């Protein structure tokens, strides 16, 4: 099991807060002056340049607009490999990732892309300790994302204004301090260094180290997965009285979207109990205005004499014959792109290393958190000159889309349910623009739509909070379109409903209910 280490103080130092009048952070990005591209983020700045033969990330932490003099620990997490950790001593630190860009270039090529046309997002988990009270220390963390470009080695400089998003409390252990003082009296010479460069040394007789440890639990690549652009949940009334369910989904990238589409990574820290939607994950930039995907599926009940079918409209062929749904039973239908989903799980542990006179003993104390990171990359066909077509996929009652439906029906998770339409008739037809408009939780909706996806592995399912973009200037109507039409065999009362999923929007620095492309047609009685 891969482990990375970096230091936390043996006893947390009390933070002396000096209130000063500081210029705004946006005016003070401590970045190198020459070369590279600078990206402005709500929390700071990112500078991307190239240097050497491996990727390197350096971090400068600010507090109240000024460089911090506190010590921080951080880990960098990507879709492959384990966390890479570092220490930002007095607010500054760096970590080398090796030729990580080459690993991501291989992923891009395996999925049909040229490395120059894509970028991948990495998640940074930034941590500090502050004095809370006489018995506890506050452990404060901030999660952000940065882009990494697989075409060449990346030198990435990050200037971040630290604003805690996750706060937990660690109990002070008085017995550790007593043991430390006793060993200082008994030990006459300093112990040897811990052979780990990310855990700085304190050469004091009888010293021990309280380290924070990022532990990779698992890293799974789930191939040939549905990355949904639209999911419909049929009640038993819907399946009992429906003759067919027609689904159409189209994604087009044009000048109004900057010729770019992003599937942000999702982060799920269990201690916070919510989903984080990060700005960077997997991004594709095209050379001109083109449709990425266009598909139509006709789903049928098991008693229908007509076979279900799905057509790839871009290629002009049938790509799938989806299973039939059963009359009188609930059903979940999903369409979207086919691709790979990475589920990376890591844990954060507090570990004590203590010198016993002849060697170091390692004592894990307790787990700080468990975090899931999710990335998705659709399979694509290159049409040349920076133009790509995604490969479509459809599914019926698979565990991932059933999990999405289960979220809608649970009361335990922070989701909002909103009515799209209601009435009495023999058919329901609507498009997802209306769903996005009804489900928006922000005055300026920054996401075109949430792809209501999920990934299931080893008996567990995780929500895949992927959006089509995170730019408030992008226009929904020119980017993504989807239509669901349900034809009933007799007039029914219905109440069509959608849902919004509460998530932390990294690009906006707020929490909001982001509308999912999820629909429950909701027939419940005969007219």
Coordinates of C-alpha atoms in Angstrom, one line a residue:
X1 CA 0.0 0.0 0.0
X2 CA 1.5 3.3 -1.0
X3 CA 2.0 5.8 1.8
X4 CA 3.2 9.3 1.7
X5 CA 4.2 11.3 4.7
X6 CA 4.6 14.8 5.8
X7 CA 4.9 16.6 9.1
X8 CA 2.3 18.0 11.5
X9 CA 3.7 19.5 14.7
X10 CA 4.0 17.3 17.8
X11 CA 1.8 19.8 19.6
X12 CA -0.1 22.3 17.5
X13 CA 1.3 25.8 17.9
X14 CA -1.1 28.6 19.0
X15 CA -1.7 30.9 16.1
X16 CA -1.1 34.6 16.9
X17 CA -3.4 36.5 14.6
X18 CA -2.1 39.9 13.6
X19 CA -4.8 42.1 12.1
X20 CA -3.3 44.1 9.3
X21 CA -4.6 46.1 6.4
X22 CA -3.5 44.1 3.3
X23 CA -4.0 44.6 -0.4
X24 CA -6.4 42.2 -2.0
X25 CA -5.0 38.8 -2.9
X26 CA -5.7 39.3 -6.6
X27 CA -3.0 42.0 -6.6
X28 CA -0.3 39.8 -5.1
X29 CA 0.2 36.5 -7.0
X30 CA 3.8 35.6 -6.1
X31 CA 4.6 33.9 -9.4
X32 CA 7.8 33.9 -11.4
X33 CA 7.9 36.7 -13.9
X34 CA 9.0 35.0 -17.1
X35 CA 7.1 32.8 -19.4
X36 CA 4.0 30.6 -19.0
X37 CA 0.3 31.1 -18.9
X38 CA -1.5 32.6 -15.9
X39 CA -5.0 31.5 -14.9
X40 CA -7.0 33.4 -12.4
X41 CA -9.2 31.4 -10.0
X42 CA -11.6 32.6 -7.3
X43 CA -9.1 31.3 -4.7
X44 CA -5.9 32.6 -6.4
X45 CA -3.7 32.0 -9.4
X46 CA -2.2 29.2 -11.4
X47 CA 0.8 29.6 -13.7
X48 CA 1.6 26.8 -16.2
X49 CA 4.9 26.6 -18.0
X50 CA 7.2 23.8 -19.1
X51 CA 10.6 22.9 -17.8
X52 CA 12.8 19.8 -17.4
X53 CA 11.6 16.3 -18.0
X54 CA 9.1 15.8 -15.1
X55 CA 6.1 17.6 -13.7
X56 CA 6.5 19.8 -10.6
X57 CA 4.0 21.7 -8.6
X58 CA 5.0 24.5 -6.2
X59 CA 2.5 26.1 -3.8
X60 CA 2.5 29.5 -2.1
X61 CA -0.2 29.9 0.6
X62 CA -1.7 33.3 1.4
X63 CA -3.8 34.4 4.4
X64 CA -5.7 37.6 4.3
X65 CA -3.9 38.6 1.2
X66 CA -0.4 38.2 2.5
X67 CA 2.0 35.2 2.2
X68 CA 1.4 32.9 5.2
X69 CA 4.1 32.1 7.7
X70 CA 2.4 28.9 8.9
X71 CA 3.3 25.3 8.0
X72 CA 1.0 23.4 5.7
X73 CA 0.8 19.9 4.5
X74 CA -0.6 18.9 1.1
X75 CA -1.2 16.0 -1.3
X76 CA -1.7 16.0 -5.0
X77 CA -4.1 13.4 -6.4
X78 CA -4.7 12.3 -10.0
X79 CA -6.6 9.6 -11.8
X80 CA -3.6 7.2 -11.8
X81 CA -1.1 6.4 -9.1
X82 CA -1.2 7.4 -5.4
X83 CA -1.2 10.7 -3.7
X84 CA 2.0 12.7 -3.9
X85 CA 2.6 14.7 -0.7
X86 CA 4.6 17.7 0.3
X87 CA 5.1 20.2 3.0
X88 CA 4.6 24.0 2.6
X89 CA 7.0 25.2 5.3
X90 CA 6.1 28.8 6.2
X91 CA 3.6 28.8 3.4
X92 CA 5.9 27.6 0.6
X93 CA 6.6 24.1 -0.7
X94 CA 6.8 22.0 -3.8
X95 CA 6.5 18.4 -4.9
X96 CA 7.8 16.5 -8.0
X97 CA 5.4 14.1 -9.7
X98 CA 7.9 12.5 -12.1
X99 CA 6.9 12.1 -15.7
X100 CA 3.2 12.1 -14.8
X101 CA 2.3 13.9 -18.0
X102 CA 3.4 10.8 -20.0
X103 CA 1.0 8.7 -18.0
X104 CA -1.8 11.1 -18.9
X105 CA -0.7 11.3 -22.5
X106 CA -1.0 7.5 -22.7
X107 CA -4.6 7.7 -21.3
X108 CA -5.5 10.4 -23.9
X109 CA -4.1 8.3 -26.8
X110 CA -5.9 5.1 -25.6
X111 CA -9.2 7.1 -25.7
X112 CA -8.6 8.5 -29.1
X113 CA -7.3 12.0 -28.4
X114 CA -4.1 13.8 -29.3
X115 CA -2.4 15.0 -26.1
X116 CA -2.2 18.6 -27.3
X117 CA -6.0 18.8 -27.4
X118 CA -6.8 17.7 -23.8
X119 CA -5.9 18.5 -20.2
X120 CA -6.5 16.6 -17.0
X121 CA -7.4 18.0 -13.6
X122 CA -5.5 17.2 -10.4
X123 CA -6.9 17.6 -6.9
X124 CA -4.9 19.3 -4.2
X125 CA -5.8 18.5 -0.6
X126 CA -4.2 21.3 1.5
X127 CA -4.1 21.0 5.4
X128 CA -3.1 23.0 8.4
X129 CA -3.5 22.8 12.2
X130 CA -4.5 25.7 14.4
X131 CA -5.1 25.9 18.2
X132 CA -8.8 25.4 19.0
X133 CA -9.0 25.2 22.8
X134 CA -7.2 23.6 25.8
X135 CA -8.2 20.1 24.7
X136 CA -8.4 20.1 20.9
X137 CA -6.6 21.2 17.8
X138 CA -8.5 22.3 14.7
X139 CA -7.5 20.5 11.5
X140 CA -8.5 22.7 8.6
X141 CA -8.5 21.6 4.9
X142 CA -9.1 23.1 1.5
X143 CA -9.6 21.2 -1.7
X144 CA -8.8 22.8 -5.1
X145 CA -8.1 21.6 -8.6
X146 CA -5.4 22.5 -11.2
X147 CA -5.0 21.5 -14.8
X148 CA -2.1 19.4 -16.1
X149 CA -1.4 19.2 -19.8
X150 CA -0.1 15.9 -21.1
X151 CA 1.7 17.2 -24.2
X152 CA 4.9 18.1 -22.3
X153 CA 6.3 18.3 -18.7
X154 CA 4.4 20.8 -16.6
X155 CA 5.8 23.3 -14.2
X156 CA 2.8 24.6 -12.2
X157 CA 2.9 27.4 -9.7
X158 CA -0.1 27.8 -7.4
X159 CA -0.8 30.9 -5.3
X160 CA -3.8 30.1 -3.1
X161 CA -5.7 32.1 -0.5
X162 CA -6.4 29.6 2.2
X163 CA -10.1 29.4 3.2
X164 CA -11.0 26.3 5.2
X165 CA -13.7 24.2 3.6
X166 CA -13.4 21.2 5.9
X167 CA -12.8 21.5 9.7
X168 CA -12.4 18.7 12.1
X169 CA -11.0 18.6 15.6
X170 CA -8.1 16.4 16.9
X171 CA -7.9 15.8 20.6
X172 CA -4.6 16.7 22.2
X173 CA -2.8 13.7 23.7
X174 CA -1.2 14.7 26.9
X175 CA 0.4 11.3 27.4
X176 CA 2.5 11.9 24.2
X177 CA 4.0 15.1 25.7
X178 CA 4.9 13.3 28.9
X179 CA 6.6 10.5 27.0
X180 CA 8.5 13.1 25.0
X181 CA 9.9 14.9 28.1
X182 CA 10.9 11.6 29.7
X183 CA 12.8 10.4 26.6
X184 CA 14.5 13.8 26.4
X185 CA 16.0 13.2 29.8
X186 CA 17.0 9.5 29.0
X187 CA 18.3 10.0 25.4
X188 CA 21.8 11.5 25.2
X189 CA 22.1 11.7 21.4
X190 CA 19.6 12.7 18.7
X191 CA 17.9 9.8 16.9
X192 CA 18.6 9.3 13.2
X193 CA 16.4 10.9 10.6
X194 CA 13.2 9.3 9.3
X195 CA 14.1 8.3 5.8
X196 CA 11.3 10.2 4.1
X197 CA 12.0 13.6 2.5
X198 CA 8.5 14.8 3.0
X199 CA 8.7 14.5 6.8
X200 CA 11.1 17.2 8.0
X201 CA 13.3 16.4 10.9
X202 CA 13.6 17.9 14.4
X203 CA 17.0 16.8 15.8
X204 CA 16.2 16.7 19.5
X205 CA 17.0 14.0 21.9
X206 CA 14.1 11.6 22.4
X207 CA 11.9 13.4 19.9
X208 CA 8.9 11.9 18.2
X209 CA 7.0 13.0 15.2
X210 CA 3.3 13.3 14.6
X211 CA 2.9 12.9 10.8
X212 CA -0.1 13.2 8.6
X213 CA -0.2 10.3 6.1
X214 CA -2.1 10.1 2.8
X215 CA -2.8 6.4 2.1
X216 CA -3.9 5.2 -1.3
X217 CA -6.7 2.6 -0.6
X218 CA -7.6 1.8 -4.2
X219 CA -7.4 3.2 -7.8
X220 CA -9.8 1.6 -10.2
X221 CA -10.3 2.3 -13.9
X222 CA -13.8 1.2 -14.9
X223 CA -13.8 0.8 -18.7
X224 CA -16.8 0.9 -21.1
X225 CA -18.9 2.9 -18.6
X226 CA -21.9 5.0 -19.4
X227 CA -21.2 8.7 -18.8
X228 CA -24.8 9.8 -18.8
X229 CA -26.1 13.0 -20.5
X230 CA -29.7 12.1 -19.6
X231 CA -31.3 9.7 -17.1
X232 CA -35.0 8.9 -16.8
X233 CA -36.6 7.1 -13.9
X234 CA -39.9 5.3 -14.7
X235 CA -42.4 4.5 -12.0
X236 CA -44.4 1.3 -12.1
X237 CA -47.3 3.3 -13.6
X238 CA -45.0 4.7 -16.4
X239 CA -43.9 1.2 -17.4
X240 CA -47.4 -0.3 -17.1
X241 CA -49.0 2.2 -19.4
X242 CA -46.2 3.4 -21.7
X243 CA -45.8 2.1 -25.2
X244 CA -42.3 3.6 -25.7
X245 CA -39.8 6.1 -24.3
X246 CA -37.9 8.1 -26.9
X247 CA -34.7 9.8 -25.8
X248 CA -32.6 12.2 -27.9
X249 CA -29.2 13.6 -26.7
X250 CA -26.8 15.9 -28.5
X251 CA -23.7 17.8 -27.4
X252 CA -22.2 20.5 -29.5
X253 CA -19.1 22.6 -28.9
X254 CA -19.0 26.0 -30.7
X255 CA -17.5 29.5 -30.4
X256 CA -19.9 30.4 -27.6
X257 CA -18.4 27.7 -25.4
X258 CA -14.8 28.7 -26.3
X259 CA -14.6 25.5 -28.4
X260 CA -14.0 23.7 -25.1
X261 CA -15.9 21.1 -23.1
X262 CA -15.0 20.1 -19.5
X263 CA -16.0 17.1 -17.5
X264 CA -14.9 18.3 -14.0
X265 CA -13.6 15.8 -11.5
X266 CA -15.8 15.0 -8.5
X267 CA -14.4 14.9 -4.9
X268 CA -16.2 13.3 -2.0
X269 CA -14.7 13.8 1.4
X270 CA -16.8 11.6 3.7
X271 CA -16.1 13.8 6.8
X272 CA -17.9 16.7 5.0
X273 CA -20.8 14.5 3.7
X274 CA -21.2 16.3 0.4
X275 CA -19.9 16.4 -3.2
X276 CA -17.3 18.8 -4.5
X277 CA -17.5 19.7 -8.2
X278 CA -14.1 20.8 -9.3
X279 CA -13.4 23.1 -12.2
X280 CA -10.8 20.8 -13.8
X281 CA -11.1 17.1 -14.6
X282 CA -10.9 16.3 -18.3
X283 CA -11.1 19.0 -20.9
X284 CA -11.2 18.8 -24.7
X285 CA -10.6 21.8 -27.0
X286 CA -11.7 21.4 -30.6
X287 CA -10.6 23.4 -33.6
X288 CA -14.1 24.4 -34.9
X289 CA -17.8 24.3 -34.1
X290 CA -18.9 20.6 -34.3
X291 CA -21.2 18.2 -32.6
X292 CA -19.4 15.8 -30.2
X293 CA -22.3 13.4 -29.9
X294 CA -25.8 12.9 -31.3
X295 CA -27.9 9.9 -30.5
X296 CA -31.5 8.7 -30.4
X297 CA -32.9 5.7 -28.5
X298 CA -36.3 4.1 -28.5
X299 CA -36.8 2.1 -25.3
X300 CA -39.7 -0.4 -25.3
X301 CA -41.6 -2.5 -22.7
X302 CA -41.2 -6.3 -22.7
X303 CA -44.7 -6.8 -24.3
X304 CA -44.1 -4.5 -27.3
X305 CA -43.9 -6.1 -30.8
X306 CA -41.4 -3.5 -31.8
X307 CA -37.7 -4.0 -30.9
X308 CA -35.9 -1.3 -28.9
X309 CA -33.0 0.4 -30.8
X310 CA -30.4 3.2 -30.5
X311 CA -29.0 5.2 -33.4
X312 CA -25.7 7.0 -33.6
X313 CA -26.9 10.0 -35.6
X314 CA -23.4 11.3 -36.4
X315 CA -22.2 8.0 -37.9
X316 CA -25.6 7.1 -39.3
X317 CA -25.8 3.6 -37.8
X318 CA -27.5 1.6 -35.1
X319 CA -25.0 1.3 -32.1
X320 CA -27.1 -0.7 -29.6
X321 CA -30.2 -2.7 -28.9
X322 CA -30.9 -1.9 -25.3
X323 CA -32.8 -4.3 -23.0
X324 CA -36.5 -4.0 -22.7
X325 CA -38.0 -2.7 -19.5
X326 CA -40.7 -4.8 -17.6
X327 CA -44.2 -3.6 -17.4
X328 CA -45.4 -2.8 -13.9
X329 CA -41.8 -2.4 -12.5
X330 CA -39.7 0.6 -11.9
X331 CA -37.0 1.2 -14.5
X332 CA -34.0 3.5 -15.0
X333 CA -33.0 4.4 -18.5
X334 CA -29.7 6.3 -19.4
X335 CA -28.0 7.5 -22.5
X336 CA -24.7 9.3 -23.0
X337 CA -21.1 8.7 -23.9
X338 CA -19.1 5.5 -23.5
X339 CA -15.8 6.0 -21.6
X340 CA -13.6 5.2 -18.7
X341 CA -14.3 6.2 -15.1
X342 CA -11.5 6.3 -12.5
X343 CA -12.4 6.0 -8.9
X344 CA -9.5 6.9 -6.6
X345 CA -9.9 6.3 -2.9
X346 CA -7.5 7.6 -0.3
X347 CA -7.4 8.0 3.5
X348 CA -5.7 10.5 5.7
X349 CA -4.2 9.2 8.9
X350 CA -2.4 10.7 11.9
X351 CA 0.7 8.5 12.6
X352 CA 3.2 8.8 15.5
X353 CA 6.9 7.9 14.9
X354 CA 8.7 7.4 18.2
X355 CA 12.4 6.6 18.8
X356 CA 12.9 3.8 21.3
X357 CA 16.6 4.1 21.6
X358 CA 17.5 1.7 18.8
X359 CA 14.9 2.3 16.1
X360 CA 11.7 4.0 15.0
X361 CA 8.3 2.6 16.0
X362 CA 5.2 3.5 13.9
X363 CA 1.9 3.9 15.7
X364 CA -1.2 4.8 13.6
X365 CA -3.5 6.9 15.8
X366 CA -6.7 7.6 14.0
X367 CA -8.1 8.3 10.6
X368 CA -8.8 11.9 9.7
X369 CA -10.9 11.3 6.5
X370 CA -11.7 9.1 3.5
X371 CA -11.9 10.9 0.2
X372 CA -13.1 9.6 -3.2
X373 CA -11.9 11.3 -6.5
X374 CA -13.7 10.5 -9.7
X375 CA -12.6 11.3 -13.3
X376 CA -14.3 10.4 -16.5
X377 CA -12.9 10.3 -20.1
X378 CA -15.2 9.5 -23.0
X379 CA -13.9 7.3 -25.9
X380 CA -13.6 9.4 -29.1
X381 CA -13.0 9.0 -32.8
X382 CA -10.6 11.5 -34.2
X383 CA -11.9 13.0 -37.4
X384 CA -8.6 15.0 -38.0
X385 CA -7.7 18.6 -37.6
X386 CA -8.9 18.8 -33.9
X387 CA -12.4 17.4 -34.5
X388 CA -13.7 14.4 -32.4
X389 CA -16.8 12.3 -32.2
X390 CA -17.7 10.6 -29.0
X391 CA -19.0 7.0 -29.0
X392 CA -22.5 6.8 -27.6
X393 CA -23.9 4.3 -25.1
X394 CA -27.3 3.4 -23.6
X395 CA -28.2 1.4 -20.5
X396 CA -31.3 0.0 -18.7
X397 CA -31.4 -0.8 -15.0
X398 CA -27.6 -0.9 -14.5
X399 CA -26.4 -0.3 -10.9
X400 CA -25.0 3.1 -11.7
X401 CA -28.2 4.7 -13.1
X402 CA -30.3 2.8 -10.5
X403 CA -28.2 4.5 -7.9
X404 CA -29.1 7.9 -9.4
X405 CA -32.7 7.0 -9.2
X406 CA -32.3 5.9 -5.6
X407 CA -30.9 9.3 -4.7
X408 CA -34.1 10.9 -6.0
X409 CA -36.2 8.6 -3.8
X410 CA -34.1 9.0 -0.6
X411 CA -34.7 11.5 2.2
X412 CA -31.1 11.1 3.5
X413 CA -29.2 13.1 0.9
X414 CA -29.3 16.8 0.3
X415 CA -31.1 17.0 -3.1
X416 CA -33.9 19.3 -4.2
X417 CA -36.9 18.0 -6.2
X418 CA -38.7 20.4 -8.5
X419 CA -41.7 20.0 -10.8
X420 CA -41.1 20.4 -14.5
X421 CA -44.7 19.8 -15.8
X422 CA -48.0 18.2 -14.8
X423 CA -51.3 17.4 -16.3
X424 CA -53.3 14.7 -18.0
X425 CA -52.6 13.2 -21.4
X426 CA -51.3 10.4 -23.5
X427 CA -47.8 11.7 -23.9
X428 CA -45.1 13.7 -22.1
X429 CA -42.4 15.6 -24.0
X430 CA -39.8 18.0 -22.7
X431 CA -36.2 19.1 -23.2
X432 CA -33.5 19.5 -20.6
X433 CA -33.1 23.2 -21.1
X434 CA -36.3 23.5 -19.1
X435 CA -34.9 21.2 -16.5
X436 CA -31.8 23.3 -16.1
X437 CA -33.8 26.5 -15.8
X438 CA -36.1 25.1 -13.2
X439 CA -33.4 23.5 -11.1
X440 CA -30.8 26.3 -11.0
X441 CA -29.7 27.3 -7.5
X442 CA -27.6 30.4 -8.6
X443 CA -28.7 33.7 -10.1
X444 CA -26.1 33.2 -12.8
X445 CA -26.1 29.5 -13.5
X446 CA -22.4 28.5 -14.0
X447 CA -23.1 24.9 -15.2
X448 CA -24.7 24.0 -18.4
X449 CA -26.0 20.8 -16.8
X450 CA -25.0 18.1 -14.4
X451 CA -24.5 14.8 -16.0
X452 CA -26.3 12.6 -13.5
X453 CA -23.8 9.9 -13.5
X454 CA -22.5 7.4 -11.0
X455 CA -19.7 4.8 -10.8
X456 CA -20.1 1.5 -9.1
X457 CA -17.2 -0.7 -8.0
X458 CA -16.7 -3.4 -5.4
X459 CA -20.3 -3.3 -4.4
X460 CA -20.4 0.5 -3.7
X461 CA -21.7 3.3 -5.9
X462 CA -20.4 6.9 -5.9
X463 CA -22.1 9.8 -7.5
X464 CA -20.3 11.1 -10.6
X465 CA -20.8 14.9 -10.4
X466 CA -19.8 15.9 -13.9
X467 CA -20.8 19.1 -15.6
X468 CA -20.4 20.1 -19.2
X469 CA -18.7 23.4 -18.4
X470 CA -18.0 25.9 -15.6
X471 CA -18.1 29.3 -17.3
X472 CA -20.9 31.7 -16.5
X473 CA -20.6 33.1 -20.1
X474 CA -21.3 29.8 -21.7
X475 CA -24.8 29.5 -23.3
X476 CA -26.8 26.4 -22.5
X477 CA -29.0 26.5 -25.6
X478 CA -26.0 26.3 -27.9
X479 CA -24.2 23.5 -26.1
X480 CA -26.3 20.6 -25.0
X481 CA -29.7 19.4 -26.0
X482 CA -31.8 16.5 -24.9
X483 CA -35.4 15.4 -25.3
X484 CA -37.4 12.7 -23.6
X485 CA -40.9 11.7 -25.0
X486 CA -43.1 9.1 -23.3
X487 CA -46.1 7.7 -25.1
X488 CA -48.8 6.2 -23.0
X489 CA -51.4 3.6 -24.1
X490 CA -54.2 5.6 -22.3
X491 CA -54.5 9.1 -20.7
X492 CA -52.8 9.3 -17.4
X493 CA -52.2 12.0 -14.7
X494 CA -48.6 12.8 -14.5
X495 CA -46.2 15.1 -12.6
X496 CA -42.8 15.3 -14.3
X497 CA -40.1 16.0 -11.8
X498 CA -36.4 16.7 -11.8
X499 CA -33.8 17.0 -9.1
X500 CA -30.9 19.2 -8.1
X501 CA -27.9 17.8 -6.2
X502 CA -26.2 19.9 -3.6
X503 CA -22.5 20.3 -4.3
X504 CA -19.7 22.7 -3.5
X505 CA -18.8 24.6 -6.7
X506 CA -15.1 25.2 -6.5
X507 CA -15.2 27.7 -9.4
X508 CA -17.7 29.9 -7.5
X509 CA -16.7 29.3 -3.9
X510 CA -20.3 28.5 -2.9
X511 CA -22.6 25.6 -2.3
X512 CA -25.7 25.3 -4.5
X513 CA -28.2 22.8 -5.8
X514 CA -27.0 22.0 -9.3
X515 CA -29.7 20.5 -11.6
X516 CA -29.1 17.0 -12.7
X517 CA -30.3 15.7 -16.1
X518 CA -32.6 13.4 -14.3
X519 CA -36.3 13.1 -15.0
X520 CA -39.1 11.1 -13.4
X521 CA -42.1 11.2 -15.8
X522 CA -44.3 10.3 -12.9
X523 CA -47.6 8.9 -14.1
X524 CA -49.7 8.0 -11.1
X525 CA -53.3 7.4 -12.1
X526 CA -55.6 7.0 -15.1
X527 CA -57.4 10.2 -16.2

